[in-house]
CSV table of C-alpha atoms in Angstrom, one decimal:
chain,number,residue,atom,x,y,z
A,241,UNK,CA,129.3,111.9,118.4
A,242,UNK,CA,130.6,114.5,116.0
A,243,UNK,CA,130.1,118.2,116.7
A,244,UNK,CA,127.4,119.6,114.4
A,245,UNK,CA,127.9,123.0,112.7
A,246,UNK,CA,124.3,123.9,113.1
A,247,UNK,CA,123.7,126.7,115.6
A,248,UNK,CA,122.0,125.5,118.8
A,249,UNK,CA,118.9,127.4,119.9
A,250,UNK,CA,118.9,129.1,123.3
A,251,UNK,CA,118.9,127.0,126.5
A,252,UNK,CA,115.3,128.1,127.2
A,253,UNK,CA,114.1,125.2,125.0
A,254,UNK,CA,111.2,123.1,126.3
A,255,UNK,CA,112.0,120.5,128.9
A,256,UNK,CA,111.8,117.5,126.7
A,257,UNK,CA,113.4,114.1,127.6
A,258,UNK,CA,115.4,113.1,124.5
A,259,UNK,CA,116.0,109.3,124.2
A,260,UNK,CA,117.4,109.0,120.6
A,261,UNK,CA,117.4,105.2,120.6
A,262,UNK,CA,117.6,104.9,116.8
A,263,UNK,CA,120.9,106.8,116.9
A,264,UNK,CA,122.3,104.2,119.3
A,265,UNK,CA,122.3,101.6,116.4
A,266,UNK,CA,125.4,103.1,114.9
A,267,UNK,CA,126.5,104.8,111.7
A,268,UNK,CA,125.8,101.8,109.5
A,269,UNK,CA,122.2,102.9,109.8
A,270,UNK,CA,122.5,106.6,109.1
A,271,UNK,CA,124.6,109.6,108.3
A,272,UNK,CA,124.8,112.3,110.9
A,273,UNK,CA,124.5,115.8,109.5
A,274,UNK,CA,122.7,119.1,110.0
A,275,UNK,CA,119.8,120.4,108.0
A,276,UNK,CA,120.4,123.0,105.3
A,277,UNK,CA,119.0,126.4,106.5
A,278,UNK,CA,116.3,128.2,104.7
A,279,UNK,CA,115.9,132.0,104.5
A,280,UNK,CA,113.0,133.9,106.0
A,281,UNK,CA,111.0,131.0,107.6
A,282,UNK,CA,107.4,131.7,108.3
A,283,UNK,CA,104.6,129.6,109.9
A,284,UNK,CA,102.2,128.0,107.6
A,285,UNK,CA,100.2,125.7,109.9
A,286,UNK,CA,100.5,124.0,113.2
A,287,UNK,CA,98.6,121.1,114.8
A,288,UNK,CA,97.5,121.6,118.4
A,289,UNK,CA,96.6,117.9,118.6
A,290,UNK,CA,100.1,116.8,117.7
A,291,UNK,CA,101.6,119.3,120.1
A,292,UNK,CA,99.6,117.9,122.9
A,293,UNK,CA,100.8,114.4,122.0
A,294,UNK,CA,104.4,115.6,122.4
A,295,UNK,CA,103.6,117.4,125.7
A,296,UNK,CA,104.2,120.8,124.2
A,297,UNK,CA,102.1,123.8,125.5
A,298,UNK,CA,99.7,125.2,122.9
A,299,UNK,CA,101.8,128.4,122.6
A,300,UNK,CA,105.0,126.5,121.9
A,301,UNK,CA,105.4,127.9,118.4
A,302,UNK,CA,104.8,131.5,119.6
A,303,UNK,CA,107.5,131.7,122.3
A,304,UNK,CA,110.3,133.8,121.1
A,305,UNK,CA,112.8,132.3,123.6
A,306,UNK,CA,112.3,128.8,122.2
A,307,UNK,CA,113.0,129.8,118.6
A,308,UNK,CA,110.7,127.0,117.4
A,309,UNK,CA,110.5,128.5,113.9
A,310,UNK,CA,114.2,128.2,113.5
A,311,UNK,CA,114.3,124.7,115.0
A,312,UNK,CA,111.5,123.3,112.7
A,313,UNK,CA,112.7,125.0,109.6
A,314,UNK,CA,116.1,123.4,110.0
A,315,UNK,CA,118.0,126.6,111.0
A,316,UNK,CA,118.7,125.6,114.6
A,317,UNK,CA,118.4,122.7,117.0
A,318,UNK,CA,117.3,122.3,120.6
A,319,UNK,CA,119.7,120.7,123.0
A,320,UNK,CA,119.2,116.9,122.9
A,321,UNK,CA,118.4,116.8,119.2
A,322,UNK,CA,120.7,114.5,117.1
A,323,UNK,CA,120.0,115.2,113.4
A,324,UNK,CA,120.6,112.2,111.1
A,325,UNK,CA,119.4,110.7,107.8
A,326,UNK,CA,118.8,107.0,107.7
A,327,UNK,CA,119.7,104.6,104.9
A,328,UNK,CA,117.3,102.1,103.4
A,329,UNK,CA,116.5,100.5,100.0
A,330,UNK,CA,113.4,99.2,98.4
A,331,UNK,CA,111.3,98.1,95.5
A,332,UNK,CA,109.7,101.0,93.6
A,333,UNK,CA,106.8,100.2,91.3
A,334,UNK,CA,107.7,96.5,91.7
A,335,UNK,CA,111.4,97.0,90.6
A,336,UNK,CA,114.4,96.8,92.8
A,337,UNK,CA,115.7,100.3,93.1
A,338,UNK,CA,118.8,99.7,95.3
A,339,UNK,CA,119.9,102.1,97.9
A,340,UNK,CA,117.5,104.9,98.7
A,341,UNK,CA,117.3,106.5,102.2
A,342,UNK,CA,116.2,109.8,103.7
A,343,UNK,CA,117.1,111.9,100.7
A,344,UNK,CA,115.2,115.0,101.9
A,345,UNK,CA,114.4,114.0,105.5
A,346,UNK,CA,116.2,114.5,108.7
A,347,UNK,CA,115.5,112.6,112.0
A,348,UNK,CA,115.8,115.1,114.8
A,349,UNK,CA,115.6,112.7,117.7
A,350,UNK,CA,113.1,110.8,120.0
A,351,UNK,CA,111.2,112.3,122.8
A,352,UNK,CA,109.7,110.5,125.8
A,353,UNK,CA,106.0,111.4,126.2
A,354,UNK,CA,103.0,110.3,128.2
A,355,UNK,CA,102.0,108.3,125.1
A,356,UNK,CA,105.4,106.6,124.8
A,357,UNK,CA,108.6,107.5,122.9
A,358,UNK,CA,108.0,109.5,119.7
A,359,UNK,CA,110.4,110.4,116.9
A,360,UNK,CA,110.5,113.8,115.2
A,361,UNK,CA,111.6,114.2,111.6
A,362,UNK,CA,111.9,117.1,109.2
A,363,UNK,CA,110.9,116.6,105.6
A,364,UNK,CA,112.3,119.0,103.1
A,365,UNK,CA,115.3,120.0,105.1
A,366,UNK,CA,117.9,119.8,102.3
A,367,UNK,CA,120.3,117.3,100.7
A,368,UNK,CA,121.6,114.2,102.4
A,369,UNK,CA,124.0,111.5,101.3
A,370,UNK,CA,120.9,109.6,100.0
A,371,UNK,CA,119.4,112.4,97.9
A,372,UNK,CA,120.9,111.0,94.7
A,373,UNK,CA,120.1,113.6,92.1
A,374,UNK,CA,117.5,115.4,94.2
A,375,UNK,CA,117.7,118.8,95.8
A,376,UNK,CA,116.6,117.5,99.2
A,377,UNK,CA,113.8,120.1,99.4
A,378,UNK,CA,110.0,119.9,99.7
A,379,UNK,CA,107.7,122.5,98.3
A,380,UNK,CA,104.9,124.3,99.9
A,381,UNK,CA,102.3,122.3,97.9
A,382,UNK,CA,103.6,118.9,99.0
A,383,UNK,CA,104.2,120.0,102.5
A,384,UNK,CA,100.7,121.2,103.0
A,385,UNK,CA,99.4,117.9,101.5
A,386,UNK,CA,101.5,115.8,103.9
A,387,UNK,CA,100.6,117.9,106.9
A,388,UNK,CA,96.9,117.8,106.4
A,389,UNK,CA,96.8,114.2,105.3
A,390,UNK,CA,98.7,113.1,108.4
A,391,UNK,CA,96.3,114.8,110.8
A,392,UNK,CA,93.1,114.0,108.8
A,393,UNK,CA,94.0,110.2,108.8
A,394,UNK,CA,94.6,110.3,112.5
A,395,UNK,CA,91.2,111.9,113.1
A,396,UNK,CA,89.6,109.1,111.0
A,397,UNK,CA,91.2,106.6,113.4
A,398,UNK,CA,93.7,105.2,110.8
A,399,UNK,CA,97.2,104.4,112.0
A,400,UNK,CA,99.5,107.1,110.6
A,401,UNK,CA,102.5,109.2,111.1
A,402,UNK,CA,101.5,112.6,112.5
A,403,UNK,CA,102.5,116.2,111.6
A,404,UNK,CA,103.4,118.9,114.0
A,405,UNK,CA,103.8,121.9,111.7
A,406,UNK,CA,104.6,123.3,108.3
A,407,UNK,CA,107.1,126.2,107.8
A,408,UNK,CA,107.4,128.0,104.5
A,409,UNK,CA,110.3,129.9,103.0
A,410,UNK,CA,110.7,132.1,99.8
A,411,UNK,CA,113.6,129.8,98.8
A,412,UNK,CA,112.9,128.9,95.2
A,413,UNK,CA,112.6,125.2,94.3
A,414,UNK,CA,112.2,123.8,90.8
A,415,UNK,CA,109.7,121.0,90.2
A,416,UNK,CA,107.5,121.0,87.1
A,417,UNK,CA,107.6,124.8,87.6
A,418,UNK,CA,109.4,127.1,90.0
A,419,UNK,CA,107.9,126.8,93.5
A,420,UNK,CA,108.9,127.8,97.0
A,421,UNK,CA,110.3,125.6,99.8
A,422,UNK,CA,108.7,124.3,102.9
A,423,UNK,CA,109.5,122.0,105.7
A,424,UNK,CA,107.0,119.7,107.5
A,425,UNK,CA,107.7,118.1,110.9
A,426,UNK,CA,106.6,114.5,111.1
A,427,UNK,CA,106.0,112.5,114.3
A,428,UNK,CA,105.8,108.7,114.7
A,429,UNK,CA,106.8,106.0,117.2
A,430,UNK,CA,109.3,104.9,114.5
A,431,UNK,CA,110.1,105.7,110.9
A,432,UNK,CA,111.6,102.2,110.2
A,433,UNK,CA,110.3,100.8,106.9
A,434,UNK,CA,110.3,97.5,105.1
A,435,UNK,CA,113.1,99.0,103.0
A,436,UNK,CA,115.5,99.2,106.0
A,437,UNK,CA,115.5,95.4,106.2
A,438,UNK,CA,115.7,95.1,102.4
A,439,UNK,CA,118.8,97.3,102.4
A,440,UNK,CA,120.8,95.2,104.7
A,441,UNK,CA,119.6,92.0,103.1
A,442,UNK,CA,120.8,93.2,99.6
A,443,UNK,CA,123.6,95.7,100.1
A,444,UNK,CA,126.0,94.2,102.6
A,445,UNK,CA,127.9,90.9,102.5
A,446,UNK,CA,126.3,87.8,103.9
A,447,UNK,CA,128.0,88.0,107.3
A,448,UNK,CA,127.8,91.8,107.7
A,449,UNK,CA,124.3,91.9,106.3
A,450,UNK,CA,123.1,89.2,108.7
A,451,UNK,CA,124.5,90.8,111.8
A,452,UNK,CA,123.3,94.3,110.9
A,453,UNK,CA,119.8,93.2,109.9
A,454,UNK,CA,119.6,91.1,113.1
A,455,UNK,CA,120.6,94.2,115.1
A,456,UNK,CA,117.8,96.2,113.5
A,457,UNK,CA,115.3,93.4,114.0
A,458,UNK,CA,116.3,93.1,117.6
A,459,UNK,CA,115.9,96.8,118.0
A,460,UNK,CA,112.4,96.8,116.6
A,461,UNK,CA,111.4,93.8,118.8
A,462,UNK,CA,112.9,95.2,122.0
A,463,UNK,CA,111.4,98.7,121.6
A,464,UNK,CA,108.2,98.2,119.6
A,465,UNK,CA,107.2,94.5,119.7
A,466,UNK,CA,108.5,92.9,122.9
A,467,UNK,CA,105.9,90.2,122.7
A,468,UNK,CA,107.7,88.7,119.8
A,469,UNK,CA,110.8,87.9,121.9
A,470,UNK,CA,109.1,85.0,123.6
A,471,UNK,CA,107.9,83.4,120.4
A,472,UNK,CA,109.6,80.2,119.1
A,473,UNK,CA,110.8,82.1,116.1
A,474,UNK,CA,111.0,85.8,117.2
A,475,UNK,CA,111.8,87.2,113.7
A,476,UNK,CA,109.0,85.3,112.1
A,477,UNK,CA,106.8,86.6,114.9
A,478,UNK,CA,107.8,90.1,114.0
A,479,UNK,CA,106.9,89.4,110.3
A,480,UNK,CA,103.5,88.0,111.4
A,481,UNK,CA,102.9,91.1,113.6
A,482,UNK,CA,103.7,93.4,110.6
A,483,UNK,CA,101.5,91.2,108.4
A,484,UNK,CA,98.5,91.5,110.6
A,485,UNK,CA,98.9,95.2,111.1
A,486,UNK,CA,99.4,95.8,107.4
A,487,UNK,CA,96.3,93.8,106.6
A,488,UNK,CA,94.2,95.8,109.1
A,489,UNK,CA,95.7,99.0,107.6
A,490,UNK,CA,94.7,98.1,104.1
A,491,UNK,CA,91.2,97.4,105.2
A,492,UNK,CA,91.0,100.8,106.9
A,493,UNK,CA,92.2,102.5,103.7
A,494,UNK,CA,89.7,100.7,101.5
A,495,UNK,CA,86.8,101.4,103.9
A,496,UNK,CA,87.3,105.2,103.7
A,497,UNK,CA,88.2,105.3,100.0
A,498,UNK,CA,91.9,106.3,100.6
A,499,UNK,CA,94.4,105.8,97.8
A,500,UNK,CA,98.1,106.0,98.8
A,501,UNK,CA,99.4,106.3,95.3
A,502,UNK,CA,103.0,105.1,95.8
A,503,UNK,CA,103.1,101.9,97.9
A,504,UNK,CA,106.7,101.1,97.3
A,505,UNK,CA,108.4,99.0,100.0
A,506,UNK,CA,110.4,102.0,101.2
A,507,UNK,CA,107.0,103.6,101.9
A,508,UNK,CA,105.7,100.8,104.1
A,509,UNK,CA,106.0,101.1,107.9
A,510,UNK,CA,107.2,98.1,110.0
A,511,UNK,CA,104.7,99.3,112.6
A,512,UNK,CA,101.8,99.3,110.1
A,513,UNK,CA,101.4,103.0,109.9
A,514,UNK,CA,100.4,105.1,106.9
A,515,UNK,CA,103.6,106.8,105.9
A,516,UNK,CA,104.9,109.1,103.2
A,517,UNK,CA,102.0,111.1,101.8
A,518,UNK,CA,102.7,112.1,98.3
A,519,UNK,CA,100.3,111.5,95.4
A,520,UNK,CA,97.5,110.3,97.6
A,521,UNK,CA,93.8,110.9,97.2
A,522,UNK,CA,90.4,110.1,98.6
A,523,UNK,CA,87.8,108.8,96.2
A,524,UNK,CA,85.2,111.1,94.9
A,525,UNK,CA,83.2,109.1,92.4
A,526,UNK,CA,83.6,105.4,93.3
A,527,UNK,CA,85.9,103.8,90.8
A,528,UNK,CA,87.7,100.6,91.9
A,529,UNK,CA,90.3,101.2,89.2
A,530,UNK,CA,91.0,104.8,90.2
A,531,UNK,CA,94.7,105.7,89.9
A,532,UNK,CA,95.4,108.7,92.1
A,533,UNK,CA,99.1,109.0,91.1
A,534,UNK,CA,99.6,110.3,87.5
A,535,UNK,CA,103.2,108.9,87.6
A,536,UNK,CA,101.7,105.4,88.0
A,537,UNK,CA,101.3,104.8,84.3
A,538,UNK,CA,100.6,101.1,84.6
A,539,UNK,CA,98.1,101.5,87.5
A,540,UNK,CA,100.1,99.3,89.8
A,541,UNK,CA,98.8,101.2,92.9
A,542,UNK,CA,95.1,101.7,91.8
A,543,UNK,CA,92.6,101.7,94.6
A,544,UNK,CA,91.4,98.1,94.1
A,545,UNK,CA,95.0,96.8,93.9
A,546,UNK,CA,96.2,98.2,97.2
A,547,UNK,CA,95.4,95.1,99.3
A,548,UNK,CA,97.3,92.8,96.9
A,549,UNK,CA,100.2,95.2,96.8
A,550,UNK,CA,100.3,95.2,100.6
A,551,UNK,CA,100.8,91.4,100.5
A,552,UNK,CA,103.4,91.7,97.7
A,553,UNK,CA,105.3,94.1,99.9
A,554,UNK,CA,105.1,91.8,102.8
A,555,UNK,CA,106.6,89.0,100.7
A,556,UNK,CA,109.5,91.3,99.9
A,557,UNK,CA,110.0,91.9,103.6
A,558,UNK,CA,109.8,88.2,104.3
A,559,UNK,CA,112.5,87.6,101.7
A,560,UNK,CA,114.7,90.1,103.5
A,561,UNK,CA,114.1,88.6,106.9
A,562,UNK,CA,114.6,85.0,105.7
A,563,UNK,CA,118.2,84.7,106.8
A,564,UNK,CA,117.2,85.6,110.4
A,565,UNK,CA,114.3,83.1,110.4
A,566,UNK,CA,116.5,80.2,109.4
A,567,UNK,CA,117.8,78.2,106.5
A,568,UNK,CA,116.4,76.0,103.7
A,569,UNK,CA,112.9,74.9,103.2
A,570,UNK,CA,112.0,75.0,106.9
A,571,UNK,CA,112.7,78.7,107.1
A,572,UNK,CA,110.7,79.4,103.9
A,573,UNK,CA,107.7,77.5,105.4
A,574,UNK,CA,108.0,79.4,108.6
A,575,UNK,CA,108.1,82.7,106.7
A,576,UNK,CA,105.1,81.8,104.6
A,577,UNK,CA,103.2,80.8,107.7
A,578,UNK,CA,103.9,84.2,109.1
A,579,UNK,CA,102.4,85.8,105.9
A,580,UNK,CA,99.4,83.5,105.8
A,581,UNK,CA,97.2,85.5,108.2
A,582,UNK,CA,97.0,88.3,105.7
A,583,UNK,CA,94.6,86.2,103.6
A,584,UNK,CA,92.1,86.0,106.4
A,585,UNK,CA,92.7,89.1,108.4
A,586,UNK,CA,92.3,91.5,105.5
A,587,UNK,CA,89.0,90.2,104.1
A,588,UNK,CA,87.6,89.8,107.6
A,589,UNK,CA,88.6,93.3,108.7
A,590,UNK,CA,87.3,94.8,105.5
A,591,UNK,CA,83.9,93.1,105.8
A,592,UNK,CA,83.7,94.1,109.4
A,593,UNK,CA,84.3,97.8,108.5
A,594,UNK,CA,82.0,97.7,105.5
A,595,UNK,CA,79.3,96.0,107.6
A,596,UNK,CA,79.7,98.8,110.2
A,597,UNK,CA,79.3,101.4,107.4
A,598,UNK,CA,76.0,99.8,106.6
A,599,UNK,CA,75.0,99.9,110.3
A,600,UNK,CA,74.8,96.1,110.7
A,601,UNK,CA,74.9,95.1,114.3
A,602,UNK,CA,75.0,91.3,113.7
A,603,UNK,CA,76.7,89.1,111.1
A,604,UNK,CA,75.1,86.9,108.4
A,605,UNK,CA,76.7,84.9,105.6
A,606,UNK,CA,75.1,87.0,103.0
A,607,UNK,CA,76.6,90.3,104.3
A,608,UNK,CA,79.5,90.2,101.9
A,609,UNK,CA,77.2,89.9,98.9
A,610,UNK,CA,75.1,92.8,100.3
A,611,UNK,CA,78.2,95.0,100.5
A,612,UNK,CA,79.5,93.9,97.1
A,613,UNK,CA,76.1,94.6,95.5
A,614,UNK,CA,76.1,98.2,96.8
A,615,UNK,CA,79.7,98.8,95.6
A,616,UNK,CA,78.9,97.4,92.1
A,617,UNK,CA,76.0,99.8,91.8
A,618,UNK,CA,78.1,102.7,93.0
A,619,UNK,CA,80.9,101.8,90.6
A,620,UNK,CA,78.5,101.5,87.6
A,621,UNK,CA,77.0,105.0,88.3
A,622,UNK,CA,80.2,106.6,89.7
A,623,UNK,CA,78.4,107.5,92.9
A,624,UNK,CA,80.3,109.7,95.4
A,625,UNK,CA,81.9,107.3,97.9
A,626,UNK,CA,81.8,109.4,101.0
A,627,UNK,CA,78.5,111.1,100.4
A,628,UNK,CA,76.7,107.8,99.6
A,629,UNK,CA,77.7,106.1,102.8
A,630,UNK,CA,77.0,109.2,104.9
A,631,UNK,CA,73.5,109.6,103.4
A,632,UNK,CA,72.8,105.9,103.9
A,633,UNK,CA,72.7,106.6,107.6
A,634,UNK,CA,69.3,108.2,106.9
A,635,UNK,CA,67.9,105.1,105.3
A,636,UNK,CA,64.5,104.0,106.7
A,637,UNK,CA,64.1,100.3,106.8
A,638,UNK,CA,60.2,100.4,106.9
A,639,UNK,CA,59.4,103.1,104.3
A,640,UNK,CA,60.0,104.6,100.9
A,641,UNK,CA,61.4,107.9,102.1
A,642,UNK,CA,65.0,107.2,101.0
A,643,UNK,CA,65.3,109.7,98.2
A,644,UNK,CA,68.4,111.4,99.6
A,645,UNK,CA,70.5,108.3,98.9
A,646,UNK,CA,68.4,106.9,96.0
A,647,UNK,CA,68.9,110.1,94.0
A,648,UNK,CA,72.6,109.5,93.9
A,649,UNK,CA,72.1,106.6,91.5
A,650,UNK,CA,71.3,106.6,87.8
A,651,UNK,CA,70.1,103.1,88.0
A,652,UNK,CA,67.1,103.7,90.3
A,653,UNK,CA,65.7,100.2,89.7
A,654,UNK,CA,69.0,98.6,90.6
A,655,UNK,CA,69.2,100.7,93.8
A,656,UNK,CA,65.6,99.8,94.7
A,657,UNK,CA,66.3,96.1,94.4
A,658,UNK,CA,69.3,96.5,96.6
A,659,UNK,CA,67.4,98.6,99.1
A,660,UNK,CA,64.8,96.0,99.4
A,661,UNK,CA,67.4,93.4,100.3
A,662,UNK,CA,69.1,95.9,102.7
A,663,UNK,CA,65.7,96.7,104.4
A,664,UNK,CA,65.0,93.0,104.9
A,665,UNK,CA,68.4,92.5,106.4
A,666,UNK,CA,67.9,95.3,108.8
A,667,UNK,CA,64.5,94.0,109.8
A,668,UNK,CA,65.9,90.6,110.5
A,669,UNK,CA,68.1,92.1,113.2
A,670,UNK,CA,65.3,94.4,114.5
A,671,UNK,CA,67.4,97.5,113.6
A,672,UNK,CA,66.2,100.8,115.0
A,673,UNK,CA,66.7,103.6,112.5
A,674,UNK,CA,67.8,106.3,114.9
A,675,UNK,CA,70.2,104.0,116.7
A,676,UNK,CA,71.6,102.7,113.5
A,677,UNK,CA,72.0,106.2,112.1
A,678,UNK,CA,74.1,107.2,115.1
A,679,UNK,CA,76.3,104.2,114.7
A,680,UNK,CA,76.8,104.8,111.0
A,681,UNK,CA,77.7,108.4,111.5
A,682,UNK,CA,80.5,107.4,113.8
A,683,UNK,CA,82.2,105.4,111.1
A,684,UNK,CA,81.1,107.1,107.9
A,685,UNK,CA,82.9,110.5,107.7
A,686,UNK,CA,81.2,113.5,106.5
A,687,UNK,CA,84.5,115.3,105.8
A,688,UNK,CA,87.5,113.8,104.0
A,689,UNK,CA,90.5,115.5,102.5
A,690,UNK,CA,89.4,115.8,98.9
A,691,UNK,CA,91.9,117.0,96.4
A,692,UNK,CA,89.9,120.1,95.5
A,693,UNK,CA,89.8,121.2,99.1
A,694,UNK,CA,93.6,120.8,99.2
A,695,UNK,CA,94.0,122.7,96.0
A,696,UNK,CA,92.1,125.7,97.4
A,697,UNK,CA,94.2,125.7,100.5
A,698,UNK,CA,97.4,125.4,98.5
A,699,UNK,CA,96.6,128.2,96.1
A,700,UNK,CA,95.7,130.5,98.9
A,701,UNK,CA,98.9,129.6,100.7
A,702,UNK,CA,101.0,130.3,97.6
A,703,UNK,CA,99.5,133.8,97.7
A,704,UNK,CA,100.6,134.2,101.3
A,705,UNK,CA,97.3,133.4,103.0
A,706,UNK,CA,97.6,130.4,105.3
A,707,UNK,CA,94.2,130.7,107.0
A,708,UNK,CA,92.5,128.2,104.7
A,709,UNK,CA,95.0,125.5,105.5
A,710,UNK,CA,94.5,126.0,109.2
A,711,UNK,CA,90.7,126.2,108.8
A,712,UNK,CA,90.6,123.0,106.8
A,713,UNK,CA,92.7,121.3,109.5
A,714,UNK,CA,90.1,122.2,112.1
A,715,UNK,CA,87.3,120.8,110.0
A,716,UNK,CA,89.2,117.5,109.3
A,717,UNK,CA,89.9,117.0,113.0
A,718,UNK,CA,86.2,116.3,113.5
A,719,UNK,CA,85.4,114.3,110.4
A,720,UNK,CA,82.3,112.5,111.8
A,721,UNK,CA,80.6,115.7,113.2
A,722,UNK,CA,78.0,117.7,111.2
A,723,UNK,CA,79.7,121.1,111.6
A,724,UNK,CA,76.9,123.1,109.9
A,725,UNK,CA,79.1,126.2,109.5
A,726,UNK,CA,81.4,124.2,107.4
A,727,UNK,CA,78.9,122.1,105.4
A,728,UNK,CA,80.4,123.3,102.1
A,729,UNK,CA,83.5,121.2,102.8
A,730,UNK,CA,81.3,118.1,102.5
A,731,UNK,CA,79.7,119.1,99.2
A,732,UNK,CA,80.2,117.3,95.9
A,733,UNK,CA,83.5,118.2,94.2
A,734,UNK,CA,83.2,120.9,91.6
A,735,UNK,CA,83.7,120.0,87.9
A,736,UNK,CA,87.2,121.5,87.9
A,737,UNK,CA,88.3,118.9,90.5
A,738,UNK,CA,88.4,116.3,87.7
A,739,UNK,CA,91.4,118.2,86.2
A,740,UNK,CA,93.6,118.0,89.3
A,741,UNK,CA,96.6,115.8,88.8
A,742,UNK,CA,99.0,114.6,91.5
A,743,UNK,CA,102.2,112.8,90.8
A,744,UNK,CA,105.3,111.6,92.6
A,745,UNK,CA,106.5,115.2,92.8
A,746,UNK,CA,103.4,116.0,94.9
């Protein structure tokens, strides 16, 4: 291992057990290099929840002897860290983009925890060999967005990478305008993506590519999916595992109104995690065609298209894995069979989640039609997605006192007709209003990370006030609770929220 030029923090670093298994794969998979230091680092936000996950004490970031602010700004390392940037490729907006890689991210290492091994990664830590024409930096705006989204999605129960902290710096960074730099620390069991397999399938010769891709697939199976090893076709079993997890993830996104915005294959996790928060957004007014990414001019990643894009990306992964699965028509049939569960897992998972959002305790054949009927009314009247489902918890099956949800709709007659069907459905399963309301409030969040809430936190942070980002984090960590003191965070978005634009630079 080469000696890094980055200064090492004092030996009073926390007693963490560094495993660094990804580094054992060898340098075909990465380039080893230090982060580029930033001047005058300062704390922007920290996640106590993520710190506990890693086994760090809650004062970890305040201890002068650990120099955590230097470590997580990229200005130093703790003993045991092994900084590197991994190489991968991918399809971007449906077009093969060739070699990509961690252009502004740096893997620090892997820590053994009570919750299993977890990798740490800096994002915005400077140029790497895969930065292409980029500067390798992240700005304060995008770093706060990634930090808050990671923790908010976790609190919603959605598989995701986590975020430990954000550190800002006055270092100027040019995007559409001049901004300041920041570094966010991400945490995950693995950052391996579909694009890692695509890279070795496309970029190396047949023999080298096969051996290297097999090494990577074996690594994933051995460390993250050991049950696949006993399958008749272990690599097809890995593909099916990823297929099922991705299908479940898409259902979870759709059920909370989450739009990723840039579902390129290099942004898809082999473990089925939500990864790479850029131009994302949670739906305000329900619009199936909503495009949260203003760089997505064709609407490829619109909200309603996300499930099909998930399957498209899995086909790209299957194509990359095909040489490992076998040869000829038989291999193609095995790969297609591994993808087939998506077509049943996704709709079943989505219906189960939407039925839970309606408080249904049993299943009937007409439930999908009941769900679709409500969504069509919501789309026609641009009803607020989160508020509508939260208010629906107060629906009374045997009465007309449902004004709080009815008043959200312009088409009152349409809602009344749907409400009659809904009430009859509830009565058939002898639903108890109070019990149903409690169930619904456990799955219908009151608080989601709306863009206007982010915008307020970002603008205040730009002025040097980081309290709003930390306050918003605390609210989002309890998305299903009422939190009366913070009820304003659950209000309808202000009119100016419609002017907010997020793009790939976000």
